[in-house]
Short mmCIF file of C-alpha atoms in Angstrom, two decimals:
data_model
loop_
_atom_site.label_atom_id
_atom_site.label_comp_id
_atom_site.label_asym_id
_atom_site.label_seq_id
_atom_site.Cartn_x
_atom_site.Cartn_y
_atom_site.Cartn_z
CA UNK A 328 -17.61 27.91 63.63
CA UNK A 329 -15.66 24.92 62.49
CA UNK A 330 -12.42 25.24 60.60
CA UNK A 331 -11.15 22.91 57.95
CA UNK A 332 -8.43 21.41 60.13
CA UNK A 333 -11.02 20.44 62.73
CA UNK A 334 -13.15 18.52 60.30
CA UNK A 335 -12.35 14.88 59.89
CA UNK A 336 -13.56 13.95 56.45
CA UNK A 337 -12.88 10.73 54.64
CA UNK A 338 -12.08 11.10 50.96
CA UNK A 339 -14.65 8.40 50.28
CA UNK A 340 -17.31 10.53 51.93
CA UNK A 341 -16.50 13.54 49.76
CA UNK A 342 -16.44 11.33 46.65
CA UNK A 343 -19.80 9.83 47.51
CA UNK A 344 -21.35 13.20 48.27
CA UNK A 345 -20.14 14.69 45.01
CA UNK A 346 -21.37 11.66 43.09
CA UNK A 347 -24.79 11.72 44.76
CA UNK A 348 -25.07 15.44 44.12
CA UNK A 349 -24.13 14.90 40.49
CA UNK A 350 -26.69 12.08 40.20
CA UNK A 351 -29.39 14.25 41.74
CA UNK A 352 -28.70 17.09 39.33
CA UNK A 353 -28.47 14.60 36.44
CA UNK A 354 -31.97 13.27 37.18
CA UNK A 355 -33.29 16.81 37.30
CA UNK A 356 -31.77 17.51 33.89
CA UNK A 357 -33.09 14.28 32.39
CA UNK A 358 -36.62 15.17 33.47
CA UNK A 359 -36.19 18.67 32.04
CA UNK A 360 -34.52 17.72 28.78
CA UNK A 361 -34.16 14.00 28.17
CA UNK A 362 -32.78 14.37 24.65
CA UNK A 363 -29.44 15.57 26.06
CA UNK A 364 -28.91 12.25 27.81
CA UNK A 365 -30.41 9.59 25.53
CA UNK A 366 -27.96 7.04 24.20
CA UNK A 367 -28.28 4.39 21.50
CA UNK A 368 -26.72 0.97 21.19
CA UNK A 369 -27.19 -1.99 18.92
CA UNK A 370 -28.28 -4.95 21.00
CA UNK A 371 -29.61 -8.44 20.35
CA UNK A 372 -32.60 -10.18 21.89
CA UNK A 373 -31.54 -11.93 25.09
CA UNK A 374 -28.49 -9.74 25.74
CA UNK A 375 -27.98 -8.24 29.19
CA UNK A 376 -28.92 -4.61 29.55
CA UNK A 377 -25.83 -2.40 29.34
CA UNK A 378 -24.13 -1.96 32.72
CA UNK A 379 -24.90 1.78 32.72
CA UNK A 380 -28.61 1.22 32.00
CA UNK A 381 -30.99 3.33 34.07
CA UNK A 382 -34.24 3.37 32.14
CA UNK A 383 -35.67 2.68 28.71
CA UNK A 384 -36.02 5.82 26.59
CA UNK A 385 -39.09 4.55 24.72
CA UNK A 386 -37.15 4.40 21.50
CA UNK A 387 -36.19 1.10 19.94
CA UNK A 388 -36.05 0.38 16.23
CA UNK A 389 -35.73 -2.77 14.17
CA UNK A 390 -34.63 -2.59 10.55
CA UNK A 391 -36.34 -5.10 8.28
CA UNK A 392 -35.43 -5.11 4.57
CA UNK A 393 -34.16 -1.56 4.81
CA UNK A 394 -37.30 -0.25 6.50
CA UNK A 395 -37.28 0.94 10.12
CA UNK A 396 -40.00 -0.36 12.46
CA UNK A 397 -40.42 0.98 16.00
CA UNK A 398 -40.84 -1.66 18.71
CA UNK A 399 -43.89 -1.29 20.92
CA UNK A 400 -43.28 -1.74 24.63
CA UNK A 401 -45.43 -4.45 26.27
CA UNK A 402 -46.04 -5.49 29.88
CA UNK A 403 -45.08 -8.97 31.03
CA UNK A 404 -48.74 -9.97 31.13
CA UNK A 405 -49.06 -9.32 27.39
CA UNK A 406 -46.23 -11.64 26.31
CA UNK A 407 -48.40 -14.74 25.87
CA UNK A 408 -50.99 -12.92 23.81
CA UNK A 409 -48.42 -11.24 21.64
CA UNK A 410 -46.85 -14.63 20.92
CA UNK A 411 -50.00 -16.57 20.08
CA UNK A 412 -53.08 -14.45 19.40
CA UNK A 413 -53.34 -14.16 15.61
CA UNK A 414 -54.99 -10.75 15.96
CA UNK A 415 -52.01 -9.18 17.71
CA UNK A 416 -49.15 -11.45 16.81
CA UNK A 417 -45.73 -9.78 16.94
CA UNK A 418 -43.95 -9.81 13.60
CA UNK A 419 -40.90 -8.35 11.90
CA UNK A 420 -43.02 -5.43 10.78
CA UNK A 421 -44.78 -5.07 14.15
CA UNK A 422 -42.18 -6.06 16.74
CA UNK A 423 -42.44 -5.67 20.52
CA UNK A 424 -39.94 -5.11 23.29
CA UNK A 425 -40.02 -6.01 26.98
CA UNK A 426 -37.49 -6.23 29.80
CA UNK A 427 -36.99 -9.32 31.89
CA UNK A 428 -34.09 -10.96 33.71
CA UNK A 429 -32.44 -7.52 33.35
CA UNK A 430 -32.10 -8.38 29.68
CA UNK A 431 -33.52 -7.00 26.46
CA UNK A 432 -36.25 -9.19 24.98
CA UNK A 433 -37.90 -8.87 21.60
CA UNK A 434 -40.97 -10.42 19.99
CA UNK A 435 -40.56 -12.09 17.60
CA UNK A 436 -37.45 -13.43 19.31
CA UNK A 437 -33.96 -13.09 17.92
CA UNK A 438 -34.12 -9.51 16.64
CA UNK A 439 -31.09 -7.22 16.79
CA UNK A 440 -32.36 -3.73 17.46
CA UNK A 441 -31.23 -0.18 18.12
CA UNK A 442 -32.12 0.55 21.74
CA UNK A 443 -32.44 4.04 23.20
CA UNK A 444 -31.88 4.39 26.94
CA UNK A 445 -30.71 6.75 29.65
CA UNK A 446 -27.25 5.72 30.86
CA UNK A 447 -26.08 6.48 34.40
CA UNK A 448 -23.15 8.85 34.61
CA UNK A 449 -19.60 7.56 35.23
CA UNK A 450 -18.91 6.45 38.79
CA UNK A 451 -16.70 8.77 40.75
CA UNK A 452 -15.21 6.82 43.60
CA UNK A 453 -12.86 3.95 43.21
CA UNK A 454 -11.49 5.46 40.03
CA UNK A 455 -10.14 8.67 38.57
CA UNK A 456 -12.72 11.36 39.12
CA UNK A 457 -14.02 12.54 35.75
CA UNK A 458 -14.57 16.20 35.10
CA UNK A 459 -18.28 16.15 35.78
CA UNK A 460 -19.04 19.36 33.96
CA UNK A 461 -17.20 18.90 30.71
CA UNK A 462 -17.30 15.13 30.30
CA UNK A 463 -20.78 14.18 31.34
CA UNK A 464 -22.91 17.08 32.48
CA UNK A 465 -23.98 20.39 30.94
CA UNK A 466 -21.81 23.33 31.90
CA UNK A 467 -24.60 25.19 33.66
CA UNK A 468 -25.07 22.30 36.11
CA UNK A 469 -21.72 22.92 37.77
CA UNK A 470 -22.78 25.26 40.56
CA UNK A 471 -25.84 23.17 41.38
CA UNK A 472 -23.64 20.09 41.86
CA UNK A 473 -21.16 21.99 44.04
CA UNK A 474 -23.91 23.45 46.18
CA UNK A 475 -25.63 20.13 46.74
CA UNK A 476 -22.37 18.30 47.48
CA UNK A 477 -21.52 20.97 50.06
CA UNK A 478 -24.96 20.53 51.60
CA UNK A 479 -24.48 16.78 51.92
CA UNK A 480 -21.05 17.28 53.41
CA UNK A 481 -22.21 19.90 55.93
CA UNK A 482 -24.26 17.20 57.61
CA UNK A 483 -21.06 15.91 59.19
CA UNK A 484 -20.57 19.18 61.05
CA UNK A 485 -23.93 19.20 62.75
CA UNK A 486 -24.75 17.90 66.20
CA UNK A 487 -26.29 14.45 66.23
CA UNK A 488 -29.91 15.48 66.56
CA UNK A 489 -29.78 18.02 63.74
CA UNK A 490 -27.84 15.59 61.57
CA UNK A 491 -30.62 13.07 62.11
CA UNK A 492 -33.25 15.53 60.90
CA UNK A 493 -31.13 16.54 57.93
CA UNK A 494 -30.63 12.90 56.93
CA UNK A 495 -34.38 12.43 57.00
CA UNK A 496 -34.88 15.55 54.90
CA UNK A 497 -32.23 14.52 52.37
CA UNK A 498 -33.68 11.03 51.99
CA UNK A 499 -37.16 12.51 51.47
CA UNK A 500 -35.85 14.92 48.84
CA UNK A 501 -34.06 12.20 46.90
CA UNK A 502 -37.11 9.98 47.09
CA UNK A 503 -39.42 12.72 45.85
CA UNK A 504 -37.08 13.30 42.97
CA UNK A 505 -36.76 9.59 42.19
CA UNK A 506 -40.53 9.43 42.07
CA UNK A 507 -40.68 12.31 39.61
CA UNK A 508 -37.88 10.74 37.60
CA UNK A 509 -39.46 7.32 37.23
CA UNK A 510 -42.98 8.59 36.84
CA UNK A 511 -41.77 10.97 34.17
CA UNK A 512 -39.98 8.23 32.31
CA UNK A 513 -42.45 5.40 32.69
CA UNK A 514 -45.82 7.09 32.71
CA UNK A 515 -45.18 9.70 30.08
CA UNK A 516 -43.04 7.67 27.78
CA UNK A 517 -43.67 3.97 28.18
CA UNK A 518 -47.42 4.32 28.37
CA UNK A 519 -47.46 6.51 25.30
CA UNK A 520 -45.62 3.79 23.43
CA UNK A 521 -48.67 1.55 23.57
CA UNK A 522 -49.80 3.12 20.34
CA UNK A 523 -47.89 1.55 17.52
CA UNK A 524 -47.49 4.82 15.69
CA UNK A 525 -45.16 6.35 18.28
CA UNK A 526 -41.43 5.92 17.98
CA UNK A 527 -38.60 7.47 16.12
CA UNK A 528 -39.51 6.59 12.58
CA UNK B 1382 -21.51 -0.74 45.10
CA UNK B 1383 -20.99 -3.87 47.16
CA UNK B 1384 -22.57 -4.52 50.55
CA UNK B 1385 -19.13 -4.04 52.10
CA UNK B 1386 -18.82 -0.58 50.56
CA UNK B 1387 -22.34 0.36 51.64
CA UNK B 1388 -21.57 -0.62 55.23
CA UNK B 1389 -18.46 1.53 55.00
CA UNK B 1390 -20.54 4.44 53.66
CA UNK B 1391 -22.86 4.12 56.65
CA UNK B 1392 -20.02 3.90 59.17
CA UNK B 1393 -18.19 6.99 57.91
CA UNK B 1394 -21.42 8.97 58.16
CA UNK B 1395 -21.99 7.86 61.73
CA UNK B 1396 -18.74 8.75 63.41
CA UNK B 1397 -20.36 10.42 66.40
CA UNK B 1398 -23.03 7.78 66.62
CA UNK B 1399 -20.44 5.06 66.32
CA UNK B 1400 -18.45 6.48 69.25
CA UNK B 1401 -21.52 6.74 71.44
CA UNK B 1402 -23.16 3.41 70.78
CA UNK B 1403 -20.36 1.42 69.15
CA UNK B 1404 -21.99 0.97 65.79
CA UNK B 1405 -20.07 -2.06 64.66
CA UNK B 1406 -19.87 -3.73 61.28
CA UNK B 1407 -22.47 -6.49 61.93
CA UNK B 1408 -24.96 -3.92 63.26
CA UNK B 1409 -24.36 -1.68 60.24
CA UNK B 1410 -24.96 -4.72 58.03
CA UNK B 1411 -28.31 -5.29 59.74
CA UNK B 1412 -29.22 -1.65 59.21
CA UNK B 1413 -28.27 -1.70 55.51
CA UNK B 1414 -30.39 -4.81 55.08
CA UNK B 1415 -33.28 -3.11 56.89
CA UNK B 1416 -32.91 -0.15 54.54
CA UNK B 1417 -32.85 -2.43 51.50
CA UNK B 1418 -36.04 -4.14 52.66
CA UNK B 1419 -37.60 -0.73 53.22
CA UNK B 1420 -36.77 0.43 49.70
CA UNK B 1421 -37.59 -2.81 47.88
CA UNK B 1422 -41.34 -2.10 47.44
CA UNK B 1423 -40.61 1.51 46.52
CA UNK B 1424 -38.06 0.52 43.88
CA UNK B 1425 -40.45 -2.14 42.63
CA UNK B 1426 -43.17 0.44 42.10
CA UNK B 1427 -40.71 2.77 40.41
CA UNK B 1428 -39.41 0.21 37.93
CA UNK B 1429 -41.14 -3.16 37.94
CA UNK B 1430 -39.04 -4.45 35.03
CA UNK B 1431 -35.96 -4.40 37.28
CA UNK B 1432 -37.50 -7.17 39.39
CA UNK B 1433 -39.14 -9.15 36.59
CA UNK B 1434 -37.69 -12.53 35.81
CA UNK B 1435 -38.69 -15.64 33.87
CA UNK B 1436 -37.82 -19.27 34.34
CA UNK B 1437 -38.96 -22.53 32.81
CA UNK B 1438 -40.01 -25.04 35.44
CA UNK B 1439 -40.91 -28.70 35.13
CA UNK B 1440 -43.81 -30.40 36.83
CA UNK B 1441 -42.78 -31.80 40.21
CA UNK B 1442 -45.75 -34.05 40.88
CA UNK B 1443 -49.33 -34.66 39.77
CA UNK B 1444 -52.69 -36.03 40.83
CA UNK B 1445 -55.44 -37.19 38.49
CA UNK B 1446 -56.43 -33.67 37.53
CA UNK B 1447 -53.77 -31.30 38.79
CA UNK B 1448 -50.03 -30.74 38.32
CA UNK B 1449 -47.76 -29.16 40.95
CA UNK B 1450 -44.71 -27.01 40.15
CA UNK B 1451 -42.15 -25.79 42.69
CA UNK B 1452 -41.75 -22.01 42.71
CA UNK B 1453 -38.24 -20.52 42.56
CA UNK B 1454 -36.71 -19.57 45.93
CA UNK B 1455 -36.65 -15.86 45.07
CA UNK B 1456 -40.32 -15.85 44.03
CA UNK B 1457 -42.42 -12.91 45.18
CA UNK B 1458 -45.42 -12.58 42.86
CA UNK B 1459 -46.58 -14.27 39.66
CA UNK B 1460 -47.24 -12.22 36.53
CA UNK B 1461 -47.71 -14.72 33.72
CA UNK B 1462 -47.65 -18.50 33.36
CA UNK B 1463 -46.90 -19.40 29.78
CA UNK B 1464 -48.26 -22.77 28.69
CA UNK B 1465 -47.55 -24.16 25.27
CA UNK B 1466 -50.68 -24.81 23.22
CA UNK B 1467 -52.95 -22.69 25.40
CA UNK B 1468 -55.17 -19.96 24.00
CA UNK B 1469 -53.46 -16.61 24.52
CA UNK B 1470 -50.34 -18.66 25.28
CA UNK B 1471 -50.87 -18.69 29.01
CA UNK B 1472 -52.78 -20.15 31.93
CA UNK B 1473 -55.12 -17.84 33.82
CA UNK B 1474 -53.80 -17.12 37.31
CA UNK B 1475 -56.79 -17.40 39.62
CA UNK B 1476 -57.47 -16.79 43.28
CA UNK B 1477 -57.99 -19.95 45.36
CA UNK B 1478 -61.79 -19.62 45.47
CA UNK B 1479 -62.12 -19.07 41.73
CA UNK B 1480 -59.76 -21.96 41.12
CA UNK B 1481 -61.94 -24.35 43.11
CA UNK B 1482 -65.01 -23.16 41.20
CA UNK B 1483 -63.24 -23.86 37.94
CA UNK B 1484 -62.19 -27.29 39.19
CA UNK B 1485 -65.86 -28.08 39.77
CA UNK B 1486 -66.95 -26.67 36.44
CA UNK B 1487 -64.82 -27.72 33.49
CA UNK B 1488 -66.71 -25.33 31.18
CA UNK B 1489 -64.78 -22.52 32.83
CA UNK B 1490 -61.37 -23.91 32.11
CA UNK B 1491 -58.81 -26.36 33.36
CA UNK B 1492 -58.39 -27.82 29.88
CA UNK B 1493 -55.36 -27.94 27.58
CA UNK B 1494 -56.71 -25.03 25.53
CA UNK B 1495 -57.72 -23.06 28.58
CA UNK B 1496 -55.47 -23.98 31.52
CA UNK B 1497 -55.84 -22.38 34.94
CA UNK B 1498 -53.44 -22.14 37.85
CA UNK B 1499 -53.14 -20.84 41.40
CA UNK B 1500 -50.17 -19.97 43.54
CA UNK B 1501 -49.95 -21.61 46.94
CA UNK B 1502 -47.08 -20.17 49.01
CA UNK B 1503 -44.22 -22.21 47.55
CA UNK B 1504 -45.92 -24.14 44.75
CA UNK B 1505 -47.90 -23.49 41.61
CA UNK B 1506 -50.93 -25.72 41.01
CA UNK B 1507 -52.11 -26.10 37.45
CA UNK B 1508 -54.96 -27.81 35.66
CA UNK B 1509 -54.91 -29.90 33.52
CA UNK B 1510 -52.25 -32.21 34.90
CA UNK B 1511 -51.02 -33.02 31.39
CA UNK B 1512 -48.97 -29.80 31.25
CA UNK B 1513 -45.43 -30.92 32.06
CA UNK B 1514 -43.57 -27.62 31.75
CA UNK B 1515 -44.40 -23.90 32.09
CA UNK B 1516 -42.53 -20.64 31.70
CA UNK B 1517 -43.18 -18.59 34.79
CA UNK B 1518 -42.77 -14.81 34.60
CA UNK B 1519 -42.55 -13.38 38.11
CA UNK B 1520 -41.34 -10.65 40.39
CA UNK B 1521 -38.33 -11.72 42.43
CA UNK B 1522 -37.21 -10.58 45.83
CA UNK B 1523 -34.23 -11.08 48.11
CA UNK B 1524 -33.53 -12.35 51.61
CA UNK B 1525 -31.12 -11.01 54.23
CA UNK B 1526 -27.83 -10.38 52.47
CA UNK B 1527 -24.96 -11.67 54.54
CA UNK B 1528 -22.14 -12.00 52.00
CA UNK B 1529 -20.35 -8.65 52.03
CA UNK B 1530 -19.03 -9.07 48.50
CA UNK B 1531 -22.60 -9.09 47.13
CA UNK B 1532 -23.06 -6.41 44.53
CA UNK B 1533 -26.03 -4.23 45.57
CA UNK B 1534 -26.43 -1.50 42.96
CA UNK B 1535 -24.26 -2.50 40.01
CA UNK B 1536 -24.57 -5.53 37.74
CA UNK B 1537 -22.41 -8.33 39.00
CA UNK B 1538 -24.37 -11.15 40.62
CA UNK B 1539 -24.74 -13.10 37.41
CA UNK B 1540 -26.10 -9.75 36.30
CA UNK B 1541 -28.65 -9.24 39.06
CA UNK B 1542 -28.09 -6.21 41.21
CA UNK B 1543 -30.29 -5.99 44.30
CA UNK B 1544 -31.74 -2.52 43.80
CA UNK B 1545 -31.56 0.08 40.98
CA UNK B 1546 -28.55 2.36 41.37
CA UNK B 1547 -30.80 5.42 41.78
CA UNK B 1548 -31.69 4.03 45.22
CA UNK B 1549 -28.12 3.73 46.45
CA UNK B 1550 -28.11 7.10 48.20
CA UNK B 1551 -31.57 6.70 49.80
CA UNK B 1552 -30.60 3.25 51.10
CA UNK B 1553 -27.43 4.60 52.72
CA UNK B 1554 -29.30 7.57 54.19
CA UNK B 1555 -32.01 5.27 55.56
CA UNK B 1556 -29.40 3.04 57.20
CA UNK B 1557 -27.76 6.13 58.69
CA UNK B 1558 -31.14 7.34 59.88
CA UNK B 1559 -31.79 3.99 61.55
CA UNK B 1560 -28.36 4.13 63.19
CA UNK B 1561 -29.13 7.58 64.59
CA UNK B 1562 -32.59 6.49 65.65
CA UNK B 1563 -31.02 3.64 67.55
CA UNK B 1564 -28.59 6.09 69.11
CA UNK B 1565 -31.39 8.42 70.20
CA UNK B 1566 -33.29 5.55 71.76
CA UNK B 1567 -30.24 4.64 73.80
CA UNK B 1568 -29.64 8.14 75.17
CA UNK B 1569 -30.78 8.08 78.79
CA UNK B 1570 -32.34 11.49 79.18
CA UNK B 1571 -35.58 11.17 81.19
CA UNK B 1572 -35.99 14.94 81.51
CA UNK B 1573 -36.54 15.26 77.78
CA UNK B 1574 -39.78 13.32 77.55
CA UNK B 1575 -40.99 14.95 74.35
CA UNK B 1576 -37.83 14.01 72.53
CA UNK B 1577 -38.22 10.42 73.60
CA UNK B 1578 -41.84 10.32 72.51
CA UNK B 1579 -40.95 11.84 69.17
CA UNK B 1580 -38.26 9.23 68.64
CA UNK B 1581 -40.65 6.45 69.56
CA UNK B 1582 -43.28 7.87 67.23
CA UNK B 1583 -40.70 7.98 64.44
CA UNK B 1584 -39.81 4.36 65.11
CA UNK B 1585 -43.45 3.29 65.02
CA UNK B 1586 -44.06 5.23 61.81
CA UNK B 1587 -41.01 3.67 60.21
CA UNK B 1588 -42.19 0.19 61.12
CA UNK B 1589 -45.71 0.93 59.91
CA UNK B 1590 -44.46 2.35 56.61
CA UNK B 1591 -42.14 -0.54 56.03
CA UNK B 1592 -44.93 -3.04 56.66
CA UNK B 1593 -47.60 -1.42 54.56
CA UNK B 1594 -48.93 -4.18 52.30
CA UNK B 1595 -47.67 -3.90 48.78
CA UNK B 1596 -50.17 -3.05 46.09
CA UNK B 1597 -48.51 -3.33 42.72
CA UNK B 1598 -51.10 -1.91 40.43
CA UNK B 1599 -52.29 1.64 40.56
CA UNK B 1600 -50.24 2.32 43.67
CA UNK B 1601 -48.41 5.56 44.17
CA UNK B 1602 -44.72 5.69 44.94
CA UNK B 1603 -44.46 7.17 48.45
CA UNK B 1604 -42.62 10.44 48.69
CA UNK B 1605 -41.40 10.28 52.28
CA UNK B 1606 -39.47 7.69 54.22
#
């Protein structure tokens, strides 16, 4: 059994482990209940995505003469068509959104829109550690974050060979979750947005 | 998180390994880069928009029926070639065989209203030659990152981060895994043959996984490293 005074931990390692645990739990919560974590900003065509941008929330609205119009998400391959084909030309009453150059892009160009997205949570190391539970995460997530952070930190106590296996297992777990996270966001939400009727209005 | 900070994150996780095999900063940098290369296709499948970029490029040279455009240095794969005045606003991107067929049969394209193009390693070839400028929409990639101040997961390189922040932890863990793999390979323990074989098998699997050809469309995001 190892005692605290025998364990040589760097603060940075603890910080990182807590942050990664928080991020893991955050992704789980987003998949379960995305409405808790969606954020809106006003942003113009051609502006850089906000620095805390993680993924598009399939909710963007343009207001034209007092009427709200949802933007339909398009793939890069559709840009040319949407610009020129008279049968599916983007317009102020049927605008489109796509992401390129890590910027927001609208068709027709030059629109200022309300963009819904999932922001990443505040960074923990290199700055004052925020109170993860009260400031950014639901109260009930607290024990899950602590447990996971402890699990990550325990790795340092294990002999080399076991630590190697645990690293592999951790990476696989995070990757599985990332897959669920992105598939949940992109497949279920972006693909659904192909129909013009979806959106927040 | 910068490359410097990622290397630090790997080193503090490998204290025992570092003592045994002297995992130094340049080696850790190699391992972080290996891990980034490993996760690039996975991140690309997860969020293609992160790696989508557009640039307007001018014609570099032309022959009697074909214009040549130099591709950007970070080019990986073409998605759309916008050409002003073309139907649907874009040139069709064809495979080399199709492109030659079209060149021999103008009814199929290669005209101002219906331009066609092909991508040849570092250049884009486009018919007709009268098109002087195109807007190329493409997937970008990155080379070995040597500058330790390079921002990897946060905006900062003229906005381009190298990989989405959700992959920061997997990248570090992969680099740590590689460091430990390297350590295991160096342990001289002939009596433990099975352990050695397992390690070798892991190494081969890792190389095979990392080199699996990338299929962008309809491909699943792998769940294991």
